[in-house]
Short mmCIF file of C-alpha atoms and ligand atoms in Angstrom, two decimals:
data_model
loop_
_atom_site.label_atom_id
_atom_site.label_comp_id
_atom_site.label_asym_id
_atom_site.label_seq_id
_atom_site.Cartn_x
_atom_site.Cartn_y
_atom_site.Cartn_z
CA MET A 307 8.89 17.38 42.25
CA ASP A 308 8.18 17.55 45.96
CA HIS A 309 9.54 14.25 47.14
CA ASP A 310 13.05 13.17 48.03
CA GLY A 311 12.96 9.58 46.75
CA PRO A 312 14.04 8.29 43.37
CA ALA A 313 12.43 9.58 40.18
CA LEU A 314 11.44 6.03 39.35
CA ARG A 315 11.24 3.07 41.67
CA ALA A 316 10.44 -0.50 40.62
CA ARG A 317 10.03 -3.25 43.19
CA GLY A 318 9.69 -6.92 42.31
CA ILE A 319 8.06 -6.25 38.96
CA SER A 320 7.25 -9.22 36.76
CA LYS A 321 5.67 -9.47 33.35
CA ARG A 322 4.73 -12.69 31.56
CA PHE A 323 3.36 -13.35 28.10
CA GLY A 324 1.69 -16.72 28.54
CA ASP A 325 4.39 -18.98 29.91
CA LEU A 326 7.20 -16.70 28.84
CA VAL A 327 8.59 -14.65 31.73
CA VAL A 328 9.84 -11.45 30.12
CA VAL A 329 10.48 -9.32 33.22
CA ASP A 330 11.48 -11.39 36.21
CA ALA A 331 11.03 -9.96 39.74
CA LEU A 332 13.10 -6.92 38.88
CA ASP A 333 14.08 -4.08 41.21
CA LEU A 334 15.34 -0.71 39.99
CA ASP A 335 15.72 2.77 41.43
CA VAL A 336 16.57 5.64 39.14
CA ALA A 337 17.59 8.85 40.89
CA VAL A 338 16.45 12.28 39.81
CA SER A 339 18.68 13.51 36.94
CA GLU A 340 20.28 10.12 36.59
CA VAL A 341 20.96 8.74 33.11
CA VAL A 342 20.71 4.97 32.87
CA VAL A 343 21.66 3.14 29.71
CA MET A 344 20.25 -0.34 29.38
CA LEU A 345 21.72 -3.00 27.12
CA GLY A 346 20.99 -6.64 26.49
CA PRO A 347 20.46 -9.24 23.78
CA SER A 348 17.45 -9.04 21.52
CA GLY A 349 14.43 -10.49 23.31
CA SER A 350 15.90 -9.94 26.77
CA GLY A 351 12.89 -7.81 27.75
CA LYS A 352 14.25 -4.28 27.36
CA SER A 353 11.28 -2.91 25.44
CA THR A 354 8.81 -4.67 27.67
CA LEU A 355 10.50 -3.23 30.76
CA LEU A 356 10.29 0.32 29.39
CA ARG A 357 6.65 -0.27 28.48
CA CYS A 358 6.01 -1.35 32.06
CA PHE A 359 7.59 1.89 33.27
CA ASN A 360 4.92 3.97 31.59
CA GLY A 361 2.03 1.60 32.11
CA LEU A 362 1.68 0.37 28.54
CA GLU A 363 1.99 -3.15 29.94
CA ARG A 364 0.05 -4.44 32.91
CA LEU A 365 2.31 -5.93 35.59
CA ASP A 366 1.82 -9.47 36.82
CA ALA A 367 3.56 -8.60 40.08
CA GLY A 368 5.37 -5.76 41.81
CA ILE A 369 4.93 -2.01 41.96
CA ILE A 370 6.25 0.98 40.06
CA GLU A 371 6.34 4.51 41.43
CA VAL A 372 7.05 7.66 39.46
CA GLY A 373 8.01 10.60 41.62
CA GLY A 374 6.56 8.74 44.56
CA VAL A 375 3.20 8.15 42.86
CA ARG A 376 2.10 4.59 42.19
CA LEU A 377 1.66 3.69 38.54
CA ASP A 378 -1.41 1.50 38.33
CA PRO A 379 -2.76 0.60 34.88
CA THR A 380 -6.07 -0.49 36.39
CA CYS A 381 -6.64 2.90 38.01
CA ASP A 382 -8.15 6.05 36.51
CA THR A 383 -5.09 8.11 37.45
CA ILE A 384 -2.94 6.11 35.04
CA HIS A 385 -3.22 8.79 32.37
CA ALA A 386 -2.02 11.51 34.71
CA VAL A 387 0.96 9.46 35.91
CA ARG A 388 1.75 8.29 32.40
CA ALA A 389 1.83 11.88 31.19
CA LYS A 390 4.79 12.34 33.54
CA VAL A 391 6.78 9.62 31.80
CA GLY A 392 7.88 10.54 28.29
CA MET A 393 8.56 7.80 25.79
CA VAL A 394 10.55 7.85 22.57
CA PHE A 395 10.04 4.89 20.27
CA GLN A 396 12.35 3.14 17.86
CA GLN A 397 9.90 3.78 15.01
CA PHE A 398 9.24 7.42 16.08
CA ASN A 399 5.44 6.93 15.96
CA LEU A 400 4.79 10.53 15.03
CA PHE A 401 1.21 11.40 14.12
CA PRO A 402 1.37 11.45 10.31
CA HIS A 403 -1.74 13.63 9.88
CA LEU A 404 -0.26 16.51 11.89
CA ASN A 405 2.66 18.79 11.14
CA ALA A 406 5.63 18.97 13.51
CA LEU A 407 4.16 21.84 15.52
CA ASP A 408 0.80 20.12 16.01
CA ASN A 409 2.48 16.82 16.81
CA VAL A 410 4.19 18.54 19.73
CA ALA A 411 1.23 20.70 20.78
CA LEU A 412 -1.49 18.03 20.65
CA ALA A 413 -1.02 16.38 24.04
CA PRO A 414 -0.52 19.67 25.96
CA ARG A 415 -3.74 20.93 24.40
CA THR A 416 -5.83 17.81 24.97
CA VAL A 417 -4.34 16.29 28.11
CA LEU A 418 -3.09 19.37 29.96
CA LYS A 419 -5.85 21.55 28.44
CA LEU A 420 -3.44 24.39 27.69
CA PRO A 421 -4.92 27.25 25.65
CA LYS A 422 -4.07 26.95 21.98
CA GLU A 423 -1.62 29.86 21.80
CA GLN A 424 0.23 28.77 24.90
CA ALA A 425 0.51 25.19 23.65
CA LEU A 426 1.78 26.35 20.26
CA ASN A 427 4.33 28.71 21.81
CA GLN A 428 5.58 25.98 24.05
CA ALA A 429 5.74 23.59 21.08
CA ARG A 430 7.81 26.11 19.12
CA GLU A 431 10.15 26.39 22.07
CA ARG A 432 10.53 22.59 22.34
CA LEU A 433 11.17 22.24 18.62
CA GLU A 434 13.76 24.97 18.82
CA ARG A 435 15.43 23.03 21.59
CA VAL A 436 15.83 20.02 19.30
CA GLY A 437 17.03 22.25 16.46
CA LEU A 438 13.93 22.11 14.27
CA SER A 439 12.68 25.69 14.24
CA ALA A 440 12.79 25.59 10.47
CA LYS A 441 10.48 22.57 10.22
CA LEU A 442 7.42 23.61 12.22
CA ASP A 443 5.08 23.22 9.25
CA SER A 444 6.55 20.01 7.90
CA TYR A 445 4.62 16.78 8.04
CA PRO A 446 6.40 13.66 9.32
CA ALA A 447 6.59 12.16 5.83
CA GLU A 448 8.53 15.25 4.73
CA LEU A 449 11.18 14.87 7.44
CA SER A 450 14.25 12.67 7.55
CA GLY A 451 14.42 9.90 10.14
CA GLY A 452 16.68 11.92 12.37
CA GLN A 453 14.38 14.94 12.19
CA GLN A 454 11.34 12.77 12.92
CA GLN A 455 12.99 11.33 15.98
CA ARG A 456 13.88 14.81 17.22
CA VAL A 457 10.24 15.88 16.77
CA ALA A 458 9.29 12.80 18.78
CA ILE A 459 11.65 13.89 21.55
CA ALA A 460 10.20 17.41 21.49
CA ARG A 461 6.70 15.91 21.63
CA ALA A 462 7.55 13.93 24.76
CA LEU A 463 9.26 16.95 26.33
CA ALA A 464 6.17 19.09 25.79
CA MET A 465 4.48 17.22 28.61
CA ASP A 466 7.26 18.25 31.04
CA PRO A 467 7.95 14.63 31.99
CA GLN A 468 9.80 13.66 35.15
CA VAL A 469 11.37 10.68 33.41
CA MET A 470 12.17 10.10 29.74
CA LEU A 471 12.30 6.59 28.32
CA PHE A 472 14.09 5.88 25.05
CA ASP A 473 13.62 2.55 23.30
CA GLU A 474 16.48 2.16 20.81
CA PRO A 475 15.94 5.71 19.54
CA THR A 476 18.65 5.51 16.88
CA SER A 477 18.43 1.93 15.64
CA ALA A 478 15.94 2.73 12.86
CA LEU A 479 18.13 5.58 11.60
CA ASP A 480 20.61 5.81 8.78
CA PRO A 481 24.11 6.08 10.28
CA GLU A 482 24.58 9.73 9.29
CA MET A 483 21.51 10.72 11.32
CA ILE A 484 22.38 8.98 14.55
CA GLY A 485 24.65 11.78 15.71
CA GLU A 486 22.01 14.53 15.60
CA VAL A 487 19.63 12.50 17.77
CA LEU A 488 22.33 11.52 20.26
CA ALA A 489 23.37 15.18 20.48
CA VAL A 490 19.83 16.16 21.50
CA MET A 491 19.78 13.39 24.08
CA ARG A 492 23.15 14.49 25.43
CA ASP A 493 21.87 18.05 25.87
CA LEU A 494 18.82 16.71 27.60
CA ALA A 495 20.96 14.68 29.99
CA GLN A 496 23.12 17.72 30.73
CA SER A 497 20.02 19.76 31.51
CA GLY A 498 19.27 17.31 34.32
CA MET A 499 16.56 15.15 32.78
CA THR A 500 16.10 11.72 34.30
CA MET A 501 16.56 9.25 31.47
CA ILE A 502 16.37 5.53 30.89
CA VAL A 503 17.85 4.72 27.51
CA VAL A 504 17.84 1.37 25.76
CA SER A 505 20.64 1.71 23.24
CA HIS A 506 23.64 -0.10 21.92
CA GLU A 507 25.46 3.15 21.18
CA ILE A 508 28.43 2.37 23.39
CA GLY A 509 30.05 5.77 22.90
CA PHE A 510 26.91 7.46 24.19
CA ALA A 511 26.78 5.09 27.15
CA ARG A 512 30.41 5.76 28.09
CA GLU A 513 30.10 9.50 27.74
CA VAL A 514 26.62 10.29 29.04
CA ALA A 515 25.41 7.45 31.25
CA HIS A 516 25.80 7.56 35.00
CA ARG A 517 24.97 3.90 35.13
CA VAL A 518 24.88 1.05 32.66
CA ILE A 519 22.59 -1.93 33.15
CA PHE A 520 22.87 -5.26 31.39
CA LEU A 521 19.58 -7.08 31.08
CA ASP A 522 19.19 -10.74 30.21
CA GLU A 523 16.05 -12.88 30.35
CA GLY A 524 14.21 -10.19 32.26
CA LYS A 525 16.83 -9.88 35.00
CA ILE A 526 19.46 -7.25 35.70
CA LEU A 527 22.77 -9.12 35.55
CA GLU A 528 25.09 -6.12 35.71
CA SER A 529 24.63 -2.62 37.01
CA GLY A 530 27.30 -0.03 37.59
CA PRO A 531 29.33 2.86 36.19
CA PRO A 532 29.85 2.63 32.42
CA ASN A 533 33.56 1.87 32.64
CA GLN A 534 33.10 -0.98 35.02
CA VAL A 535 30.18 -2.65 33.23
CA LEU A 536 31.39 -2.09 29.69
CA SER A 537 35.10 -2.80 30.22
CA ALA A 538 35.08 -5.32 33.02
CA PRO A 539 31.76 -7.10 33.21
CA ARG A 540 31.65 -9.76 35.90
CA HIS A 541 28.86 -11.92 34.61
CA PRO A 542 29.81 -14.38 31.81
CA ARG A 543 26.61 -13.64 29.84
CA ALA A 544 27.46 -9.95 29.88
CA LYS A 545 31.08 -10.66 28.87
CA GLU A 546 29.92 -12.77 25.96
CA PHE A 547 27.45 -10.06 24.84
CA PHE A 548 29.95 -7.19 25.05
CA ASP A 549 32.57 -9.20 23.21
CA LYS A 550 30.11 -9.45 20.31
CA VAL A 551 28.86 -5.86 20.43
CA LEU A 552 31.99 -3.87 21.19
CA MET B 971 -45.48 14.20 -29.42
CA ASN B 972 -41.95 14.20 -30.77
CA GLN B 973 -39.16 12.54 -28.81
CA GLY B 974 -37.72 15.78 -27.45
CA ALA B 975 -41.05 16.98 -26.16
CA LEU B 976 -41.76 13.55 -24.69
CA ALA B 977 -38.43 13.50 -22.88
CA LEU B 978 -39.07 16.97 -21.50
CA ASN B 979 -42.53 15.94 -20.43
CA ILE B 980 -41.20 12.88 -18.60
CA LEU B 981 -38.42 14.85 -16.93
CA LYS B 982 -40.89 17.49 -15.77
CA PHE B 983 -42.96 14.71 -14.26
CA LEU B 984 -39.94 13.12 -12.54
CA ALA B 985 -38.36 16.33 -11.24
CA PRO B 986 -40.66 16.90 -8.22
CA ALA B 987 -39.77 13.39 -6.97
CA VAL B 988 -36.03 14.03 -6.91
CA PRO B 989 -36.05 15.88 -3.56
CA MET B 990 -37.63 12.81 -1.95
CA THR B 991 -34.89 10.55 -3.32
CA VAL B 992 -32.29 12.99 -2.03
CA ALA B 993 -33.99 13.29 1.36
CA VAL B 994 -34.27 9.53 1.85
CA THR B 995 -30.67 9.02 0.76
CA VAL B 996 -29.12 11.78 2.87
CA LEU B 997 -31.13 11.08 6.00
CA SER B 998 -30.73 7.31 5.91
CA PHE B 999 -27.01 7.59 5.19
CA THR B 1000 -26.54 10.07 8.04
CA LEU B 1001 -28.31 7.64 10.33
CA ALA B 1002 -26.15 4.82 8.95
CA LEU B 1003 -22.97 6.79 9.68
CA ILE B 1004 -23.95 7.50 13.29
CA LEU B 1005 -25.10 3.93 13.98
CA GLY B 1006 -22.18 2.50 12.01
CA LEU B 1007 -19.67 4.45 14.06
CA ALA B 1008 -21.28 3.28 17.29
CA VAL B 1009 -21.42 -0.35 16.15
CA GLY B 1010 -17.93 -0.25 14.64
CA LEU B 1011 -16.47 1.15 17.87
CA SER B 1012 -18.37 -1.45 19.90
CA GLN B 1013 -16.77 -4.18 17.82
CA ILE B 1014 -13.32 -3.07 18.90
CA SER B 1015 -14.28 -1.94 22.41
CA GLY B 1016 -12.78 -5.06 23.98
CA CYS B 1017 -15.91 -5.34 26.14
CA ARG B 1018 -17.15 -8.85 25.34
CA PRO B 1019 -20.92 -8.39 25.52
CA MET B 1020 -20.69 -5.27 23.37
CA VAL B 1021 -18.44 -7.00 20.84
CA LEU B 1022 -20.82 -9.95 20.54
CA LEU B 1023 -23.87 -7.70 20.26
CA ALA B 1024 -22.22 -5.59 17.56
CA LYS B 1025 -21.06 -8.62 15.59
CA GLY B 1026 -24.54 -10.13 15.80
CA TYR B 1027 -26.08 -6.86 14.61
CA VAL B 1028 -23.77 -6.75 11.59
CA ASP B 1029 -24.26 -10.42 10.69
CA VAL B 1030 -28.04 -10.30 10.89
CA LEU B 1031 -28.45 -7.08 8.93
CA ARG B 1032 -26.02 -8.12 6.22
CA GLY B 1033 -27.72 -11.48 5.88
CA VAL B 1034 -31.26 -10.25 5.15
CA PRO B 1035 -32.33 -8.50 1.91
CA LEU B 1036 -32.91 -4.79 2.31
CA LEU B 1037 -36.36 -5.12 0.74
CA VAL B 1038 -37.37 -7.61 3.40
CA GLN B 1039 -36.03 -5.25 6.09
CA ILE B 1040 -38.12 -2.43 4.63
CA PHE B 1041 -41.24 -4.60 4.66
CA PHE B 1042 -40.47 -5.74 8.18
CA ILE B 1043 -40.01 -2.24 9.49
CA TYR B 1044 -42.91 -0.65 7.62
CA PHE B 1045 -45.52 -3.41 7.85
CA GLY B 1046 -44.18 -5.31 10.85
CA LEU B 1047 -42.91 -2.67 13.24
CA GLY B 1048 -44.66 0.26 11.55
CA GLY B 1049 -48.04 -0.94 12.73
CA LEU B 1050 -46.86 -1.33 16.29
CA LEU B 1051 -44.85 1.88 16.49
CA ASN B 1052 -47.11 3.96 14.30
CA LEU B 1053 -44.36 4.71 11.78
CA GLU B 1054 -45.10 6.69 8.67
CA ARG B 1055 -43.78 5.56 5.30
CA PHE B 1056 -41.01 8.13 5.26
CA ALA B 1057 -39.73 7.36 8.74
CA ALA B 1058 -39.94 3.62 8.11
CA GLY B 1059 -38.06 3.90 4.81
CA VAL B 1060 -35.29 6.06 6.24
CA LEU B 1061 -35.01 3.84 9.30
CA ALA B 1062 -34.84 0.63 7.29
CA ILE B 1063 -32.18 1.84 4.87
CA GLY B 1064 -30.24 3.61 7.62
CA ILE B 1065 -30.12 0.53 9.83
CA CYS B 1066 -29.23 -1.79 6.97
CA TYR B 1067 -26.43 0.45 5.74
CA SER B 1068 -25.10 0.97 9.26
CA ALA B 1069 -24.03 -2.67 9.24
CA TYR B 1070 -21.89 -2.18 6.15
CA LEU B 1071 -20.47 1.10 7.46
CA ALA B 1072 -19.68 -0.49 10.83
CA GLU B 1073 -17.45 -2.98 9.04
CA ILE B 1074 -15.78 -0.25 7.03
CA ILE B 1075 -15.21 1.92 10.08
CA ARG B 1076 -13.94 -1.01 12.14
CA SER B 1077 -11.41 -2.11 9.56
CA GLY B 1078 -10.39 1.52 8.95
CA ILE B 1079 -9.60 1.98 12.63
CA GLU B 1080 -7.84 -1.38 12.82
CA SER B 1081 -5.65 -0.39 9.88
CA ILE B 1082 -3.99 2.32 11.98
CA ALA B 1083 -0.69 1.08 13.35
CA ARG B 1084 -0.49 -0.07 16.95
CA GLY B 1085 2.34 2.44 17.52
CA GLN B 1086 -0.11 5.31 17.09
CA HIS B 1087 -2.22 4.11 20.01
CA GLU B 1088 0.92 3.66 22.08
CA ALA B 1089 2.32 7.07 21.25
CA ALA B 1090 -0.99 8.67 22.22
CA ALA B 1091 -1.18 6.65 25.43
CA SER B 1092 2.41 7.45 26.34
CA LEU B 1093 1.55 11.15 26.16
CA GLY B 1094 -1.18 10.62 28.73
CA MET B 1095 -4.16 10.63 26.38
CA SER B 1096 -7.20 8.61 27.37
CA ASN B 1097 -8.60 6.07 24.91
CA ALA B 1098 -11.31 8.51 23.88
CA GLN B 1099 -8.78 11.31 23.30
CA ALA B 1100 -6.51 8.98 21.30
CA LEU B 1101 -9.46 7.90 19.18
CA ARG B 1102 -10.67 11.42 18.53
CA PHE B 1103 -7.39 13.22 17.90
CA VAL B 1104 -5.07 10.50 16.61
CA ILE B 1105 -6.88 7.43 15.33
CA LEU B 1106 -10.07 8.70 13.70
CA PRO B 1107 -8.43 11.52 11.72
CA GLN B 1108 -6.12 8.94 10.17
CA ALA B 1109 -8.80 6.29 9.79
CA THR B 1110 -11.06 8.79 8.00
CA ARG B 1111 -8.70 8.79 5.06
CA VAL B 1112 -8.97 5.02 4.84
CA ILE B 1113 -12.71 5.04 5.39
CA ILE B 1114 -13.75 7.69 2.85
CA PRO B 1115 -13.40 5.73 -0.42
CA PRO B 1116 -15.35 2.60 0.64
CA ALA B 1117 -17.88 4.72 2.55
CA ALA B 1118 -18.40 6.79 -0.59
CA ASN B 1119 -19.21 3.60 -2.49
CA GLU B 1120 -21.81 2.82 0.14
CA PHE B 1121 -23.27 6.29 -0.22
CA ILE B 1122 -23.74 5.74 -3.94
CA ALA B 1123 -25.21 2.29 -3.32
CA CYS B 1124 -27.51 3.87 -0.75
CA LEU B 1125 -28.76 6.39 -3.32
CA LYS B 1126 -29.58 3.58 -5.71
CA ASP B 1127 -31.21 1.46 -3.00
CA SER B 1128 -33.44 4.38 -2.03
CA SER B 1129 -35.51 3.29 -5.05
CA LEU B 1130 -36.72 0.36 -2.93
CA VAL B 1131 -38.87 2.60 -0.76
CA SER B 1132 -41.07 3.21 -3.80
CA ILE B 1133 -42.64 -0.10 -2.85
CA ILE B 1134 -44.06 1.25 0.40
CA GLY B 1135 -45.53 4.19 -1.47
CA LEU B 1136 -42.98 6.97 -1.00
CA ARG B 1137 -43.12 9.19 -4.04
CA GLU B 1138 -39.48 9.26 -4.96
CA LEU B 1139 -37.88 8.98 -8.38
CA THR B 1140 -38.66 5.34 -9.13
CA ARG B 1141 -42.22 5.70 -7.89
CA ALA B 1142 -42.69 8.72 -10.14
CA GLY B 1143 -41.44 6.66 -13.05
CA ARG B 1144 -44.04 3.99 -12.33
CA GLU B 1145 -46.79 6.60 -12.08
CA TYR B 1146 -45.81 8.14 -15.39
CA TYR B 1147 -45.83 4.74 -17.00
CA SER B 1148 -49.23 3.82 -15.63
CA GLN B 1149 -50.72 7.08 -16.88
CA TYR B 1150 -49.19 7.24 -20.33
CA PHE B 1151 -47.96 3.68 -21.02
CA VAL B 1152 -44.58 4.87 -22.27
CA ASP B 1153 -42.11 2.37 -20.89
CA PHE B 1154 -38.84 2.56 -22.84
CA GLN B 1155 -38.35 6.33 -22.58
CA THR B 1156 -39.64 6.53 -19.00
CA TRP B 1157 -37.25 4.00 -17.55
CA LEU B 1158 -34.40 5.21 -19.70
CA LEU B 1159 -34.82 8.71 -18.26
CA VAL B 1160 -35.29 7.49 -14.69
CA GLY B 1161 -31.97 5.70 -15.15
CA VAL B 1162 -30.34 8.81 -16.56
CA VAL B 1163 -31.49 10.94 -13.63
CA TYR B 1164 -30.05 8.39 -11.17
CA LEU B 1165 -26.85 8.30 -13.18
CA CYS B 1166 -26.52 12.10 -13.05
CA MET B 1167 -26.90 12.00 -9.28
CA THR B 1168 -24.37 9.19 -8.79
CA LEU B 1169 -21.86 10.90 -11.07
CA LEU B 1170 -22.27 14.07 -9.05
CA LEU B 1171 -21.64 12.07 -5.87
CA THR B 1172 -18.54 10.48 -7.35
CA LYS B 1173 -17.17 13.92 -8.08
CA LEU B 1174 -18.02 15.07 -4.58
CA THR B 1175 -16.24 12.12 -2.95
CA ARG B 1176 -13.12 12.68 -5.05
CA HIS B 1177 -13.13 16.20 -3.72
CA LEU B 1178 -13.47 14.88 -0.15
CA GLU B 1179 -10.59 12.46 -0.62
CA HIS B 1180 -8.38 15.30 -1.72
CA ARG B 1181 -9.42 17.48 1.17
CA PHE B 1182 -8.44 14.80 3.64
CA ALA B 1183 -5.18 14.03 1.92
CA VAL B 1184 -2.07 15.08 3.79
CA ARG B 1185 1.22 16.07 2.28
CA GLY B 1186 3.55 13.18 1.72
CA PHE B 1187 0.74 10.80 2.65
CA GLY B 1188 0.30 8.75 -0.46
CA MET B 1189 -2.11 10.90 -2.43
CA GLY B 1190 0.46 13.47 -3.39
CA VAL B 1191 -1.77 16.44 -2.71
CA ARG B 1192 -0.20 19.60 -1.33
CA ARG B 1193 -2.29 21.99 0.70
N1 ADP C 22 2.81 -8.53 23.29
C1 ADP C 22 3.59 -9.63 23.37
N2 ADP C 22 3.04 -10.85 23.34
C2 ADP C 22 3.80 -11.95 23.44
N3 ADP C 22 5.15 -11.94 23.58
C3 ADP C 22 5.76 -10.75 23.60
C4 ADP C 22 5.02 -9.53 23.50
N4 ADP C 22 5.90 -8.50 23.55
C5 ADP C 22 7.11 -9.06 23.67
N5 ADP C 22 7.05 -10.40 23.71
C6 ADP C 22 8.17 -11.32 23.89
O1 ADP C 22 8.88 -10.93 25.02
C7 ADP C 22 10.25 -11.09 24.84
C8 ADP C 22 10.97 -9.79 25.13
O2 ADP C 22 10.62 -8.84 24.14
P1 ADP C 22 11.17 -7.36 24.17
O3 ADP C 22 10.81 -6.73 25.45
O4 ADP C 22 10.67 -6.70 22.94
O5 ADP C 22 12.71 -7.61 24.09
P2 ADP C 22 13.87 -6.60 23.62
O6 ADP C 22 13.31 -5.23 23.52
O7 ADP C 22 14.91 -6.73 24.69
O8 ADP C 22 14.38 -7.13 22.32
C9 ADP C 22 10.44 -11.57 23.42
O9 ADP C 22 10.63 -12.97 23.46
C10 ADP C 22 9.15 -11.25 22.75
O10 ADP C 22 8.87 -12.17 21.74
MG1 MG C 23 13.19 -3.92 21.87
#
């Protein structure tokens, strides 16, 4: 990345659904290699905010830049910019008609136009990175939840994103599978990936996050190092929430 | 003539007309698939004029009997456009069936979860790429069984073009009857020949369904 600014910059972004303001004039800078964990009550706008960050939602106001390039859903370059922002969904959203290898290789082949062999080799490498070398030929329906989510992470990584977004990546998983997914995310963080993670896994936040953000009604109410935000939140809404969650 | 010889005689008379039935069916259904895909995609394009046009197309064609559409295209438009019987018949059936297929294709595409579109988009795919590599391959599985029903219906409805003088199976049956005045056996055998063809098609579509089945994807077929 040949610019010195933040990996992701949001300025005054707002998103409404009808009369409901879901993201409210929000500012956020995420530095390169920074790991931000975002928490907040259900319905506070966390998913919508992530979806704004990769252009799945059209903004009502404000601007978003990824690596210094404006993300504009109305513009033809949206696909190119979006390809630089990886997204991991709560429900995995793997392509059920493709095996793990093809799930990972599809976008590099179609979007980046990589030659087949190169895309497949790269996909094998990404799947190895998430510990799934033995499952290249498996279809999503043949994989456990934890394995599916790791394929989904490998699929996003195959596009060499500058920023990775995670929307509650472990909340659809059985408890015994949460660890394997968090381990992959921890490795990713240690390798220097810029990450914005919506998750209520407090242990992960304490250990891996550089910054924890508390979101409520589309606004950032708390933002700071994990210890400060999680142990000594200043805002009463945040206190109330953490008392319930922790 | 004994019954066996009569049956053989009728079948020999009908046989040369079978290729015409097959040709009308295959060509009109191919046309219906292409038009149906275009109309079905228009219906979900999100572009208002296109959506309205496509919905109107479907409503009109589904609301008028196929026989009337054949008359309209052969006698009405045929005169103006200089259409032969064959072209008019294929066109009429193809257009009529495209309306049914458009609905099947539209609902097949709409049955694919929203998350699939979003996953494709988040990887940087354009709408066209998402449709081609993610949505349609999955929708195909949903579309095949009802589309196969339409194919069989299309084969049966191809008998309607006998009325504009195309010498297909039903027409051949009428000719045999008017020459030899054997009605029971003639129409029984015409029916049997249609039945053989539809049974063959049923088998073929089962085969297709299995081919498009994916492991762990409901149909329990392993490749
Ligand atoms: N497409 C949509 N249309 C209308 N309302 C929506 C839509 N998506 C989300 N919302 C509403 O926006 C609010 C925030 O949703 P969301 O971002 O999913 O919250 P969170 O992920 O924090 O639980 C909720 O009240 C939700 O009902
Ligand atoms: Mg959410």
